Coordinates of C-alpha atoms in Angstrom, one line a residue:
M109 CA -33.6 -13.5 -28.2
A110 CA -32.3 -10.4 -30.0
S111 CA -35.5 -8.5 -29.4
E112 CA -35.4 -9.5 -25.7
M113 CA -31.8 -8.3 -25.4
A114 CA -32.7 -5.0 -27.0
S115 CA -35.6 -4.6 -24.6
A116 CA -33.3 -5.1 -21.6
I117 CA -30.7 -2.7 -23.0
D118 CA -33.3 0.0 -23.4
L119 CA -34.1 -0.1 -19.7
N120 CA -33.3 3.2 -18.1
L121 CA -31.1 2.6 -15.0
R122 CA -31.9 6.0 -13.5
Q123 CA -35.7 5.1 -13.6
V124 CA -34.9 1.7 -12.0
H125 CA -32.9 3.5 -9.3
Y126 CA -35.9 5.9 -8.7
F127 CA -38.3 2.9 -8.4
V128 CA -36.0 1.2 -5.8
T129 CA -35.7 4.4 -3.8
V130 CA -39.4 5.0 -3.7
V131 CA -40.0 1.4 -2.5
D132 CA -37.3 1.8 0.2
E133 CA -38.7 5.1 1.4
G134 CA -42.4 4.0 1.1
H135 CA -43.2 7.6 0.3
L136 CA -42.9 9.6 -2.9
G137 CA -42.0 12.9 -1.2
R138 CA -39.2 11.5 1.0
A139 CA -37.8 9.6 -2.0
A140 CA -37.9 12.8 -4.1
D141 CA -36.0 14.7 -1.3
G142 CA -33.3 12.1 -1.2
L143 CA -32.9 12.1 -4.9
Y144 CA -32.9 15.9 -5.2
I145 CA -35.8 16.1 -7.7
S146 CA -39.4 17.2 -7.3
A147 CA -42.1 14.8 -6.4
P148 CA -44.0 15.4 -9.6
A149 CA -40.9 14.7 -11.7
L150 CA -40.2 11.5 -9.8
S151 CA -43.8 10.4 -10.2
Q152 CA -43.5 11.0 -14.0
Q153 CA -40.3 9.0 -14.2
I154 CA -41.9 6.0 -12.4
R155 CA -44.9 6.2 -14.8
K156 CA -42.5 6.1 -17.8
L157 CA -40.8 3.0 -16.4
E158 CA -44.2 1.4 -15.9
K159 CA -45.2 2.3 -19.5
R160 CA -41.9 0.9 -20.7
L161 CA -42.6 -2.4 -18.9
G162 CA -46.3 -2.5 -19.6
T163 CA -47.4 -2.9 -16.0
E164 CA -47.9 -1.0 -12.8
L165 CA -45.1 -1.4 -10.3
L166 CA -46.4 0.6 -7.3
D167 CA -49.6 0.2 -5.3
R168 CA -50.4 3.9 -4.9
S169 CA -53.4 3.2 -2.7
A170 CA -51.1 1.7 0.0
H171 CA -49.6 3.8 2.8
P172 CA -46.7 3.5 2.9
L173 CA -46.3 2.8 -0.8
R174 CA -45.5 -0.8 -1.7
P175 CA -44.7 -2.6 -4.9
T176 CA -47.3 -4.6 -6.8
R177 CA -46.7 -8.3 -7.6
A178 CA -44.9 -7.2 -10.8
G179 CA -43.0 -4.6 -8.8
D180 CA -41.9 -7.3 -6.3
R181 CA -40.5 -9.4 -9.1
L182 CA -38.7 -6.4 -10.5
L183 CA -37.3 -5.2 -7.2
A184 CA -35.0 -8.1 -6.4
E185 CA -33.6 -8.1 -10.0
A186 CA -33.3 -4.3 -9.9
R187 CA -31.1 -4.3 -6.8
V188 CA -28.7 -6.8 -8.5
L189 CA -28.8 -4.8 -11.7
L190 CA -27.9 -1.5 -9.9
Q191 CA -25.1 -3.2 -7.9
S192 CA -23.7 -4.7 -11.1
A193 CA -23.8 -1.3 -12.8
T194 CA -22.0 0.3 -9.9
R195 CA -19.2 -2.4 -10.0
A196 CA -18.8 -2.0 -13.7
V197 CA -18.3 1.8 -13.4
E198 CA -15.8 1.3 -10.5
A199 CA -13.9 -1.3 -12.5
V200 CA -13.5 1.1 -15.4
Q201 CA -12.5 4.0 -13.1
E202 CA -10.0 1.8 -11.3
D203 CA -8.4 0.5 -14.4
S204 CA -7.8 3.9 -15.7
A205 CA -7.1 5.5 -12.3
R206 CA -4.2 7.4 -10.9
L207 CA -3.2 7.6 -7.3
R208 CA -0.9 10.5 -6.3
I209 CA 1.0 9.6 -3.1
G210 CA 2.9 12.3 -1.3
F211 CA 6.0 11.2 0.6
M212 CA 9.4 12.3 1.9
T213 CA 12.3 9.9 1.8
A214 CA 12.3 9.4 5.6
S215 CA 8.8 7.8 5.2
M216 CA 10.0 5.1 2.7
T217 CA 10.1 2.2 5.1
P218 CA 9.7 -1.5 4.4
Q219 CA 6.0 -1.2 5.2
T220 CA 5.7 1.7 2.8
R221 CA 7.3 -0.3 0.0
R222 CA 5.0 -3.2 0.8
L223 CA 2.0 -0.8 0.5
L224 CA 3.2 0.3 -3.0
A225 CA 3.9 -3.3 -4.1
E226 CA 0.4 -4.5 -2.8
L227 CA -1.3 -1.6 -4.6
R228 CA 0.4 -2.4 -7.9
D229 CA -0.3 -6.1 -7.5
R230 CA -4.0 -5.7 -6.7
H231 CA -4.6 -2.8 -9.2
P232 CA -2.3 -3.3 -12.1
G233 CA -4.2 -0.7 -14.3
C234 CA -3.6 2.1 -11.8
E235 CA -0.9 4.6 -12.3
I236 CA 0.8 5.3 -9.0
E237 CA 2.5 8.7 -9.0
L238 CA 5.0 9.4 -6.2
V239 CA 5.2 13.1 -5.3
E240 CA 8.1 14.2 -3.0
L241 CA 7.0 16.9 -0.6
A242 CA 8.6 18.9 2.1
W243 CA 7.9 17.6 5.6
D244 CA 5.8 20.7 6.4
K245 CA 3.6 20.3 3.3
Q246 CA 2.4 16.7 3.8
A247 CA -1.1 17.5 5.3
F248 CA -1.5 20.7 3.3
A249 CA -1.0 18.9 0.0
V250 CA -3.8 16.4 0.9
Q251 CA -6.2 19.1 2.1
K252 CA -5.6 21.1 -1.2
G253 CA -5.9 18.1 -3.5
I254 CA -2.3 18.4 -4.7
V255 CA -2.0 14.7 -3.8
D256 CA -4.7 12.1 -3.1
V257 CA -2.9 10.7 0.0
S258 CA 0.4 11.2 1.7
L259 CA 2.6 9.0 3.9
M260 CA 3.3 11.1 7.0
R261 CA 3.9 11.2 10.7
P262 CA 1.3 13.2 12.7
P263 CA 0.6 15.3 14.6
V264 CA -0.6 18.2 12.5
A265 CA -1.8 21.6 13.8
D266 CA -4.9 21.5 11.6
P267 CA -6.3 18.0 11.1
E268 CA -9.7 19.4 9.8
G269 CA -11.1 17.2 7.1
L270 CA -8.2 14.7 7.3
R271 CA -8.2 11.0 8.1
F272 CA -5.1 9.1 9.3
D273 CA -4.8 5.3 8.9
L274 CA -2.0 3.8 10.8
L275 CA 0.6 1.9 8.7
C276 CA 3.1 1.2 11.4
R277 CA 4.7 2.6 14.6
E278 CA 8.4 3.2 15.0
G279 CA 10.6 4.1 17.9
R280 CA 12.4 7.3 18.0
V281 CA 16.2 8.0 17.9
V282 CA 18.3 11.1 18.4
A283 CA 20.7 12.3 15.7
L284 CA 24.0 13.3 17.3
P285 CA 27.4 14.3 16.0
V286 CA 29.9 11.4 16.1
D287 CA 32.0 13.1 18.8
H288 CA 29.1 13.8 21.1
P289 CA 29.5 12.4 24.7
L290 CA 26.3 10.3 24.2
A291 CA 27.2 9.0 20.7
Q292 CA 28.5 5.7 21.9
R293 CA 25.6 4.9 24.2
G294 CA 23.3 2.0 23.4
S295 CA 20.3 4.2 24.2
V296 CA 19.6 7.5 26.0
A297 CA 16.8 8.8 28.2
L298 CA 15.0 12.0 27.5
A299 CA 16.6 13.6 30.6
D300 CA 20.0 13.0 29.0
L301 CA 19.0 15.4 26.3
D302 CA 17.9 18.3 28.6
G303 CA 19.9 21.4 27.9
E304 CA 20.9 20.3 24.4
V305 CA 20.2 22.6 21.5
H306 CA 17.6 21.1 19.2
V307 CA 17.1 22.0 15.5
T308 CA 13.8 23.5 14.6
D309 CA 11.9 24.4 11.4
D310 CA 10.4 27.9 11.2
E311 CA 8.1 26.8 8.3
A312 CA 6.6 23.7 9.9
D313 CA 3.7 23.4 12.2
A314 CA 4.8 24.4 15.7
V315 CA 2.7 21.5 17.1
W316 CA 4.7 19.1 15.0
V317 CA 8.1 20.7 15.9
R318 CA 7.4 20.6 19.6
W319 CA 6.1 16.9 19.5
W320 CA 9.3 15.7 17.9
A321 CA 11.4 17.7 20.3
C322 CA 9.4 16.2 23.2
D323 CA 8.5 19.7 24.4
P324 CA 7.4 20.1 27.1
R325 CA 9.8 17.8 29.0
P326 CA 8.8 15.7 32.0
S327 CA 11.7 17.3 33.9
G328 CA 10.2 20.7 33.4
R329 CA 13.4 21.9 31.7
P330 CA 12.7 24.2 28.7
V331 CA 13.7 22.9 25.3
V332 CA 16.4 25.0 23.7
Y333 CA 15.9 25.6 20.0
G334 CA 18.7 26.5 17.6
P335 CA 19.2 26.5 13.8
S336 CA 16.2 26.2 11.6
V337 CA 16.3 23.5 8.9
H338 CA 13.8 22.6 6.1
T339 CA 15.2 19.3 4.7
M340 CA 16.8 16.1 6.1
S341 CA 20.0 17.0 4.4
E342 CA 20.2 20.4 6.1
L343 CA 19.4 18.7 9.4
L344 CA 22.2 16.2 9.1
E345 CA 24.7 18.9 8.2
V346 CA 23.7 21.0 11.2
V347 CA 24.0 18.0 13.5
A348 CA 27.3 16.9 12.0
D349 CA 28.7 20.4 12.6
G350 CA 27.8 20.2 16.3
N351 CA 25.2 23.0 16.1
G352 CA 22.3 21.0 17.3
I353 CA 20.7 17.6 17.8
S354 CA 17.4 16.2 16.5
I355 CA 14.9 13.5 17.7
T356 CA 13.5 11.7 14.7
G357 CA 12.1 8.3 13.6
E358 CA 14.1 5.0 13.8
F359 CA 13.5 4.4 10.1
V360 CA 15.3 7.6 9.1
P361 CA 18.8 6.2 9.3
S362 CA 18.0 3.6 6.6
A363 CA 17.2 6.4 4.2
H364 CA 19.7 9.1 5.3
V365 CA 23.3 8.4 6.2
H366 CA 26.0 10.9 7.1
P367 CA 29.5 9.8 8.1
D368 CA 29.6 12.3 11.0
V369 CA 26.2 11.6 12.4
V370 CA 25.1 8.7 14.6
F371 CA 21.5 7.8 15.6
V372 CA 20.9 6.6 19.2
P373 CA 17.6 5.1 20.4
V374 CA 15.6 7.2 22.9
S375 CA 14.3 4.8 25.4
D376 CA 11.5 6.7 27.2
V377 CA 9.4 8.5 24.6
E378 CA 6.3 7.4 22.8
P379 CA 6.7 5.9 19.4
S380 CA 6.0 7.8 16.2
S381 CA 3.1 6.8 13.9
L382 CA 3.6 6.5 10.2
C383 CA 0.2 7.0 8.6
L384 CA -1.7 7.2 5.4
C385 CA -3.2 10.6 5.3
S386 CA -6.3 11.2 3.1
R387 CA -9.3 13.5 2.9
S388 CA -12.1 12.2 5.3
G389 CA -14.8 12.4 2.6
D390 CA -12.7 10.9 -0.2
S391 CA -14.4 7.6 -1.3
S392 CA -12.7 7.3 -4.7
P393 CA -11.8 3.6 -5.5
M394 CA -8.0 4.0 -5.3
V395 CA -8.1 5.9 -2.1
R396 CA -10.3 3.2 -0.6
A397 CA -7.9 0.6 -2.0
A398 CA -5.0 2.3 -0.3
R399 CA -6.8 2.4 3.0
E400 CA -7.6 -1.3 2.7
V401 CA -4.0 -2.3 2.0
V402 CA -2.9 -0.2 5.0
R403 CA -5.4 -2.2 7.1
T404 CA -4.0 -5.4 5.7
I405 CA -0.4 -4.5 6.5
G406 CA -1.2 -3.0 9.9
G407 CA -3.3 -5.9 11.1
A408 CA -4.5 -5.7 14.7
A409 CA -2.2 -2.7 15.3
N410 CA -3.9 -0.7 12.7
D411 CA -6.2 1.4 14.8
R412 CA -7.5 4.7 13.4
V413 CA -5.3 7.6 14.6
G414 CA -6.6 11.1 14.8
S415 CA -9.8 12.2 13.3

């Protein structure tokens, strides 16, 4: 038994992978191209595996190449072996993994907290690091690898290489000073806000600023922009002082309260999408896990948004 175990342990997984690839392709050259090695080197590795097992595994007279009887017996077990090896590596990576999540306080909704709780429950070995980012750096931080994912509200001017998975949708509200004529309304229409001075952000994507200000307006009235702000605290102070108003998400009031600011629902604008933003080509275990939890939370409403 001990000698059989040692024999199995000595099996070279890379050579087994090469054998499976050759069988799948049916052609040594195509298999070599896919494996990024030369055809002679691939042939040599297959010969070494055959020597190790003491039998021929490929019928080289066949076109396309096919396994011998011994090769057939190895093939099924080899696929299971390679899948098990892949799962073992992923399990170790996941157990020692870290997921860096970019956020701003306005994105910490009940659904966001459920996402974090589900990730910690499903992957207790993962270190989840929350990184607070300015609202204009959410997509940039993902693109540059500063964070693995971020919780953000599209649109972005440059979505190249980014993937957006919908966590939830939220209505939009307008932040008004408490003494504003519209402050006591149950809701307002967009036309009610025509002519009002809107806060802006001279460091954020212009596309993002205009989308939140609902610019252009259905009425054709130009949006008037006023003071530039870079944080939610700055925004609230500008609004409280009566120097501008701002359209934002309905979850914002739960995270940001100011005694001199009220939030009134805007009835006739499309909702905002709170998304998990990640790099399109990122297939690391914890990024995949985060996307899966987002799909679970979003359910039927969780359609892919953007690219």
